[in-house]
XYZ file of C-alpha atoms in Angstrom:
499
model
C -0.001 0.014 0.001
C 1.432 3.369 -1.057
C 2.004 6.217 1.392
C 1.436 9.596 -0.250
C 2.073 13.299 0.146
C -0.723 15.734 -0.693
C 0.798 16.512 -4.110
C 1.175 12.790 -4.888
C -2.493 12.225 -4.006
C -3.525 15.096 -6.330
C -1.477 13.435 -9.034
C -3.138 10.082 -8.502
C -6.541 11.709 -8.860
C -5.377 13.492 -12.045
C -4.120 10.280 -13.609
C -7.338 8.475 -12.693
C -9.401 11.110 -14.419
C -7.201 11.763 -17.457
C -5.521 8.446 -18.220
C -8.353 6.126 -17.161
C -11.256 8.426 -18.015
C -12.812 8.308 -14.558
C -15.127 11.186 -13.843
C -14.415 13.246 -10.715
C -18.065 13.020 -9.588
C -17.857 9.222 -9.844
C -14.702 9.115 -7.706
C -16.384 11.331 -5.119
C -19.419 9.086 -5.049
C -17.146 6.038 -4.679
C -15.198 7.759 -1.889
C -18.235 8.896 0.051
C -19.971 5.523 -0.098
C -16.835 3.550 0.749
C -16.216 5.794 3.730
C -19.819 5.492 4.875
C -19.756 1.703 4.933
C -16.438 1.810 6.711
C -17.761 4.191 9.391
C -20.890 2.019 9.927
C -18.724 -0.295 11.967
C -18.617 2.474 14.599
C -22.192 3.846 14.336
C -25.380 2.463 15.815
C -28.867 3.011 14.418
C -29.978 4.893 17.474
C -27.090 7.362 17.284
C -27.755 11.007 16.543
C -25.155 11.975 13.879
C -23.838 15.375 12.859
C -21.972 15.562 9.514
C -19.792 18.678 9.049
C -19.136 19.564 5.401
C -16.659 22.164 4.193
C -15.515 23.229 0.750
C -13.556 21.120 -1.703
C -13.493 17.392 -2.201
C -13.704 16.596 1.498
C -16.943 18.550 1.742
C -18.255 16.824 -1.361
C -17.484 13.473 0.238
C -19.449 14.697 3.245
C -22.597 15.316 1.164
C -22.337 11.743 -0.194
C -21.842 10.359 3.299
C -24.774 12.299 4.765
C -27.019 11.208 1.849
C -26.006 7.575 2.137
C -26.583 7.506 5.902
C -30.000 9.128 5.505
C -30.949 6.680 2.804
C -30.028 3.918 5.201
C -32.341 5.330 7.832
C -29.831 6.913 10.189
C -30.586 10.081 12.214
C -28.398 12.594 10.455
C -28.094 16.387 10.717
C -26.029 17.784 7.828
C -24.159 21.054 8.422
C -22.534 23.056 5.659
C -19.918 25.115 7.494
C -18.949 27.470 4.592
C -21.035 29.864 2.463
C -22.823 28.468 -0.593
C -20.391 30.255 -2.944
C -17.555 28.103 -1.547
C -19.149 24.826 -2.685
C -18.028 24.407 -6.330
C -17.174 21.742 -8.916
C -17.813 18.099 -8.051
C -18.763 19.018 -4.462
C -21.515 21.315 -5.777
C -22.804 18.510 -8.020
C -23.151 16.210 -5.011
C -24.775 18.952 -2.969
C -27.420 19.213 -5.721
C -27.906 15.392 -5.625
C -28.261 15.644 -1.855
C -30.926 18.302 -2.157
C -32.719 16.522 -5.030
C -32.924 13.442 -2.857
C -35.154 15.387 -0.515
C -32.623 15.877 2.289
C -32.293 19.265 4.024
C -29.024 20.674 5.261
C -28.221 23.443 7.727
C -25.997 26.392 6.808
C -23.651 27.510 9.584
C -24.377 31.079 10.650
C -23.256 30.956 14.260
C -21.271 28.464 16.270
C -23.960 28.600 18.988
C -26.473 26.868 16.676
C -23.913 24.171 15.840
C -23.064 23.797 19.520
C -26.673 23.036 20.306
C -26.682 20.250 17.701
C -23.395 18.834 18.917
C -24.693 18.744 22.497
C -27.522 16.480 21.307
C -25.319 14.310 19.052
C -23.704 10.970 19.705
C -21.443 11.017 16.669
C -19.696 13.829 14.717
C -18.296 13.118 11.240
C -15.618 15.553 10.063
C -15.699 16.165 6.319
C -14.624 19.790 6.469
C -11.034 20.041 5.189
C -8.900 17.742 3.094
C -5.245 17.264 2.290
C -4.420 20.826 1.319
C -4.362 22.323 4.836
C -1.169 23.955 6.070
C -0.606 25.905 9.271
C -3.153 26.995 11.815
C -6.873 26.734 11.069
C -8.842 29.807 10.081
C -12.333 30.578 11.232
C -14.890 29.130 11.256
C -12.931 25.880 11.175
C -10.853 26.654 14.273
C -13.901 27.368 16.389
C -15.791 24.317 15.075
C -12.832 22.044 15.788
C -12.577 23.340 19.338
C -16.311 22.769 19.861
C -16.099 19.190 18.563
C -13.008 18.317 20.615
C -14.698 19.545 23.790
C -17.697 17.256 23.387
C -17.931 13.703 24.799
C -19.016 12.293 21.453
C -17.592 9.812 18.976
C -15.466 11.783 16.526
C -14.967 10.263 13.064
C -12.855 11.852 10.328
C -12.953 11.501 6.532
C -9.503 10.935 4.886
C -7.632 12.862 7.565
C -8.804 14.985 10.520
C -9.376 18.638 9.665
C -6.314 20.678 10.489
C -3.879 17.795 10.312
C -1.299 18.422 7.574
C -1.053 15.583 5.049
C 2.744 15.944 4.737
C 5.640 15.792 7.194
C 7.505 18.938 8.198
C 4.663 20.927 9.841
C 5.009 21.326 13.602
C 2.435 23.953 14.595
C -1.207 23.169 13.930
C -4.565 22.584 15.606
C -6.842 19.799 14.510
C -9.974 17.714 14.923
C -9.152 14.928 17.445
C -10.654 11.833 15.810
C -11.292 8.539 17.494
C -11.266 6.900 14.072
C -10.338 8.015 10.555
C -11.412 6.416 7.300
C -8.522 7.179 4.930
C -9.334 7.428 1.233
C -7.219 5.306 -1.132
C -3.778 5.754 0.496
C -2.467 6.840 3.896
C -0.764 10.188 4.050
C 2.649 10.767 5.615
C 1.139 12.365 8.726
C -0.498 9.060 9.669
C 3.012 7.815 10.678
C 4.431 10.894 12.488
C 4.687 10.944 16.256
C 3.051 14.369 16.637
C 0.265 14.027 14.060
C -0.734 10.347 14.184
C -2.609 10.621 17.518
C -5.156 12.936 15.819
C -6.181 10.102 13.495
C -7.095 7.723 16.305
C -7.414 4.266 14.858
C -7.615 4.222 11.045
C -8.066 2.075 7.982
C -7.949 2.647 4.246
C -10.853 2.403 1.804
C -10.417 1.773 -1.920
C -12.332 3.964 -4.387
C -11.518 2.493 -7.780
C -8.330 4.265 -8.878
C -6.534 2.415 -11.752
C -3.559 1.092 -9.788
C -1.615 -0.163 -12.777
C -1.564 3.287 -14.308
C -0.510 5.157 -11.169
C 3.102 6.207 -10.653
C 5.252 4.015 -8.434
C 5.924 6.141 -5.314
C 8.526 3.743 -3.814
C 7.147 4.539 -0.359
C 4.912 1.759 1.016
C 3.249 0.457 4.111
C 4.590 -3.031 4.765
C 1.844 -5.505 5.592
C 1.383 -9.118 6.657
C 0.547 -9.983 3.055
C 3.910 -8.512 1.990
C 5.721 -10.583 4.600
C 3.928 -13.764 3.549
C 4.842 -13.070 -0.074
C 8.544 -12.445 0.526
C 9.481 -14.505 3.613
C 12.022 -17.200 2.575
C 10.852 -20.783 2.713
C 12.927 -23.651 4.131
C 13.968 -26.161 1.596
C 13.464 -29.815 2.628
C 17.149 -30.643 2.106
C 18.697 -27.461 3.488
C 21.343 -27.578 6.242
C 22.744 -25.151 8.831
C 25.036 -23.610 6.266
C 22.055 -22.747 4.042
C 20.625 -20.181 6.400
C 23.517 -17.949 7.208
C 26.595 -17.934 9.419
C 26.561 -14.716 11.404
C 29.043 -12.926 13.640
C 27.865 -10.701 16.469
C 30.400 -8.355 18.055
C 29.360 -6.668 21.260
C 28.684 -7.118 24.919
C 30.996 -6.553 27.857
C 31.570 -7.627 31.426
C 28.854 -5.255 32.683
C 26.531 -5.622 29.688
C 26.491 -9.282 28.646
C 22.744 -9.429 28.145
C 22.534 -7.271 25.039
C 24.701 -9.465 22.820
C 23.168 -12.578 24.318
C 19.674 -11.484 23.309
C 20.882 -10.520 19.831
C 22.436 -13.946 19.322
C 19.422 -15.832 20.608
C 17.048 -13.711 18.515
C 19.121 -14.417 15.411
C 18.968 -18.146 16.039
C 15.243 -18.057 16.817
C 14.763 -16.244 13.531
C 16.330 -18.987 11.516
C 20.089 -18.334 11.337
C 22.026 -21.531 10.819
C 25.129 -20.575 12.803
C 25.921 -17.680 15.145
C 29.286 -16.809 16.584
C 29.730 -14.184 19.312
C 32.788 -12.016 19.815
C 32.681 -10.442 23.249
C 34.666 -9.565 26.347
C 36.159 -12.859 27.700
C 34.725 -12.068 31.145
C 31.210 -11.935 29.681
C 31.272 -15.417 28.130
C 30.257 -17.305 31.346
C 27.162 -15.145 31.632
C 26.198 -15.483 27.967
C 26.889 -19.117 27.186
C 24.188 -20.703 29.470
C 21.585 -18.354 27.957
C 22.338 -19.134 24.332
C 23.944 -22.574 24.203
C 23.677 -22.852 20.431
C 26.094 -19.972 19.806
C 29.866 -20.343 19.582
C 32.406 -17.797 20.793
C 35.426 -16.400 18.943
C 38.375 -14.501 20.275
C 39.907 -11.353 18.877
C 43.134 -11.363 17.016
C 46.367 -10.357 18.782
C 44.566 -9.881 22.060
C 42.128 -7.330 20.642
C 38.358 -7.351 20.349
C 38.147 -7.917 16.557
C 38.141 -11.538 15.462
C 38.891 -12.886 11.999
C 36.032 -11.533 9.817
C 36.419 -14.066 7.070
C 33.743 -16.662 6.313
C 30.630 -14.955 7.619
C 27.456 -14.140 5.729
C 26.592 -11.221 8.008
C 28.068 -9.228 10.867
C 26.245 -7.217 13.562
C 28.206 -4.888 15.831
C 27.473 -2.495 18.663
C 25.092 -4.119 21.159
C 26.566 -3.478 24.619
C 29.950 -2.889 23.047
C 30.945 0.205 24.977
C 32.280 3.536 23.636
C 36.009 3.560 24.387
C 38.963 3.856 22.014
C 39.345 0.056 21.731
C 35.666 -0.271 20.765
C 36.125 2.520 18.210
C 38.821 0.452 16.575
C 36.420 -2.446 16.391
C 33.825 -0.379 14.562
C 36.389 1.051 12.189
C 37.683 -2.369 11.352
C 34.254 -3.901 10.507
C 33.235 -0.798 8.502
C 36.346 -1.184 6.346
C 35.523 -4.865 5.799
C 34.424 -5.130 2.140
C 33.147 -8.677 1.789
C 30.447 -9.086 4.421
C 27.065 -7.362 4.901
C 27.113 -5.323 8.140
C 24.530 -4.207 10.665
C 25.435 -1.428 13.177
C 23.376 -0.717 16.266
C 23.502 0.894 19.752
C 27.080 1.785 20.817
C 28.251 1.005 17.296
C 26.138 3.891 15.966
C 27.655 6.266 18.491
C 31.188 5.275 17.362
C 30.292 5.161 13.728
C 29.972 8.920 13.446
C 33.741 9.175 13.089
C 33.693 6.843 10.074
C 30.594 7.951 8.137
C 32.804 8.828 5.169
C 33.813 5.171 4.874
C 30.267 3.865 4.393
C 29.932 4.893 0.771
C 33.061 2.947 -0.059
C 31.623 -0.355 1.107
C 30.746 -2.711 -1.734
C 28.265 -4.814 0.305
C 25.105 -3.768 2.181
C 25.439 -1.741 5.349
C 22.441 -1.444 7.707
C 22.118 1.179 10.457
C 19.312 0.765 13.001
C 19.048 3.989 15.059
C 16.260 5.250 17.210
C 15.557 9.034 16.821
C 18.101 9.973 19.476
C 20.858 7.936 17.806
C 19.918 9.277 14.385
C 20.053 12.846 15.754
C 23.597 12.117 16.917
C 24.621 10.839 13.448
C 23.085 13.771 11.614
C 23.723 16.668 14.066
C 20.014 17.390 13.987
C 17.745 17.652 17.004
C 15.402 14.822 17.927
C 12.496 17.228 17.342
C 13.729 17.899 13.805
C 14.000 14.153 13.116
C 10.516 13.430 14.373
C 9.003 16.317 12.336
C 10.343 15.021 9.003
C 11.620 11.412 9.363
C 10.851 10.405 5.807
C 12.954 13.182 4.255
C 15.851 12.923 6.666
C 16.003 9.111 6.377
C 15.980 9.278 2.588
C 18.601 11.999 2.420
C 20.983 10.121 4.805
C 20.516 6.703 3.182
C 21.183 8.057 -0.293
C 24.157 10.209 0.804
C 25.956 7.355 2.629
C 24.778 4.425 0.540
C 23.215 2.578 3.462
C 20.041 0.901 4.531
C 18.523 2.887 7.439
C 16.016 1.440 9.887
C 14.706 4.432 11.845
C 12.974 2.771 14.812
C 9.765 3.959 16.425
C 6.008 3.278 16.632
C 6.114 3.717 12.889
C 9.488 2.308 11.816
C 10.794 3.721 8.508
C 13.078 1.415 6.501
C 14.974 3.221 3.723
C 17.223 1.766 1.016
C 20.313 3.436 -0.451
C 18.297 4.229 -3.583
C 15.672 6.056 -1.510
C 12.934 3.410 -1.539
C 11.029 3.402 1.705
C 8.859 0.987 3.683
C 6.952 1.615 6.867
C 6.166 -0.971 9.530
C 3.495 -0.139 12.117
C 3.420 -3.448 13.998
C 4.185 -3.656 17.651
C 3.007 -1.891 20.790
C 4.193 0.023 23.843
C 5.363 -3.203 25.439
C 8.466 -2.910 23.235
C 9.475 0.272 25.069
C 11.896 -1.706 27.192
C 15.626 -2.153 27.348
C 16.756 -4.986 25.100
C 14.053 -4.633 22.462
C 16.515 -3.060 20.026
C 19.010 -5.858 20.664
C 16.387 -8.439 19.840
C 15.427 -6.575 16.648
C 19.055 -6.503 15.559
C 19.302 -10.252 15.883
C 16.153 -10.769 13.847
C 17.375 -8.381 11.154
C 20.795 -10.036 10.926
C 19.071 -13.381 10.473
C 16.711 -12.059 7.830
C 19.541 -10.367 5.917
C 21.428 -13.675 5.677
C 18.401 -15.582 4.389
C 16.780 -13.227 1.857
C 17.862 -12.138 -1.600
C 16.549 -8.596 -1.238
C 17.883 -6.636 1.765
C 15.020 -4.194 1.902
C 12.533 -7.096 2.034
C 14.620 -8.740 4.759
C 14.676 -5.635 6.918
C 10.984 -4.940 6.384
C 10.103 -8.546 7.301
C 12.342 -8.481 10.361
C 10.711 -5.335 11.706
C 7.264 -6.811 11.123
C 8.138 -10.144 12.810
C 9.524 -8.264 15.820
C 6.426 -6.103 16.218
C 3.901 -8.838 15.361
C 5.385 -11.042 18.050
C 4.902 -8.339 20.647
C 1.298 -7.971 19.449
C 0.611 -11.674 19.719
C 2.076 -11.820 23.205
C 0.042 -8.894 24.452
C -3.123 -10.476 23.021
C -2.485 -13.676 24.977
C -0.542 -13.982 28.217
C 1.257 -10.682 28.564
C 0.444 -6.998 29.031
C 2.244 -3.981 27.674
C 3.578 -3.423 31.170
C 5.217 -6.796 31.847
C 6.431 -7.709 28.351
C 10.212 -8.206 28.204
C 12.586 -8.332 25.235
C 13.418 -11.915 26.128
C 9.694 -12.757 25.950
C 9.671 -11.567 22.311
C 12.540 -13.951 21.490
C 10.610 -16.916 22.927
C 7.428 -15.729 21.186
C 8.962 -15.722 17.696
C 8.031 -19.366 17.179
C 4.357 -18.425 17.498
C 4.735 -15.702 14.897
C 6.503 -17.941 12.430
C 3.743 -20.533 12.799
C 1.170 -17.941 11.661
C 3.053 -17.738 8.374
C 3.427 -21.456 7.847
C -0.265 -22.292 7.784
């Protein structure tokens, strides 16, 4: 499923109308009816419903929604919140159909009249503003939004809540606070941003009949269970341990043995054939009982870097530490030209001194920062990263020739060519120490088993989050869930893909 900016959505509509010959009024009818039947999951027949309609396509959708609900026998009060002159084009055509169908509407003259209706309502449907909004709301929208947000009613939004910008990069705004949003055709970037996503509430996407084969490839997609099922490698009947990747994990220390231990166990639980761990010798007794299937390798000449030959993938950084010796470790593996590399945690901190070396690597390099680590790598603030994560991820990945996994509730996976995937699996139970270490192990394993690195990373992120979701549904809460629980729960997740 594509993720779009406002301009990209306008382009999709244009292509649908010009290349495929679809009429704008038909698309509006399709959109309004699709949204209506999606919203019916949240509406009961006894509910008193207020539909708020503004200018533009969103308002036109609102007329279709109000008409469809009335035709189905629902108690609907339709409010046009802009003057008649503002309703033009396809929206005006559907307003005429609404009137010709014998349905009255109310024209907003004072917010007091609307407030009276909202006080009686159980549900408010926001079809006021669409994807073109930027900055603070003007009147009467600002006052209407405040009235709606104050009421203890079910708030439903059409495409995106009024006032929420479609695109990333906008920090200051005020918006309709929806409990649920029915998104038309494709989710917008703001559905995945930390400061705008909460305004959507829960959401889903409705299809309105755009000719998908004729639409431009945006190379920015939401990664789904269907995508994982389609791309997840299958085990051959006659495969052996060497068929599924021999990985090396460099990290851990006397005081932090758990991080590299969880990475190793997660990699093995995710299907890796062989895993070797290079760590502080004093940490081995603590790690080996936890992950008995792993082997341990010593550094060369008394150092921390082992022989790097013969591995299908290397992960470095988990619990490594940030001293000068550890910096040498990171520099050495970055200069290694023959083996795919994943860098996480302390490795990302130390990597900043060697960013210029990344472009020289001839095999894939994967960085897995959270926003704070990415801010360190880019010299940006965390706030700047969160405001425009798509753009900053793409710019960094293309500049340094790396795969970037920017972790968060919406994880953005970016390839060195700028292609992006978004994974929204998982829950707040993953906000625990060790979750990133587990993810690194899963990603290393996926990298060594898949032909396409971007697919491998996307699948790994989904498996990690989906496991947390399964565990919270049955047996755990978001409070007690541990990173080690996710490792043990991977088997359940893999079984859901084998049926």
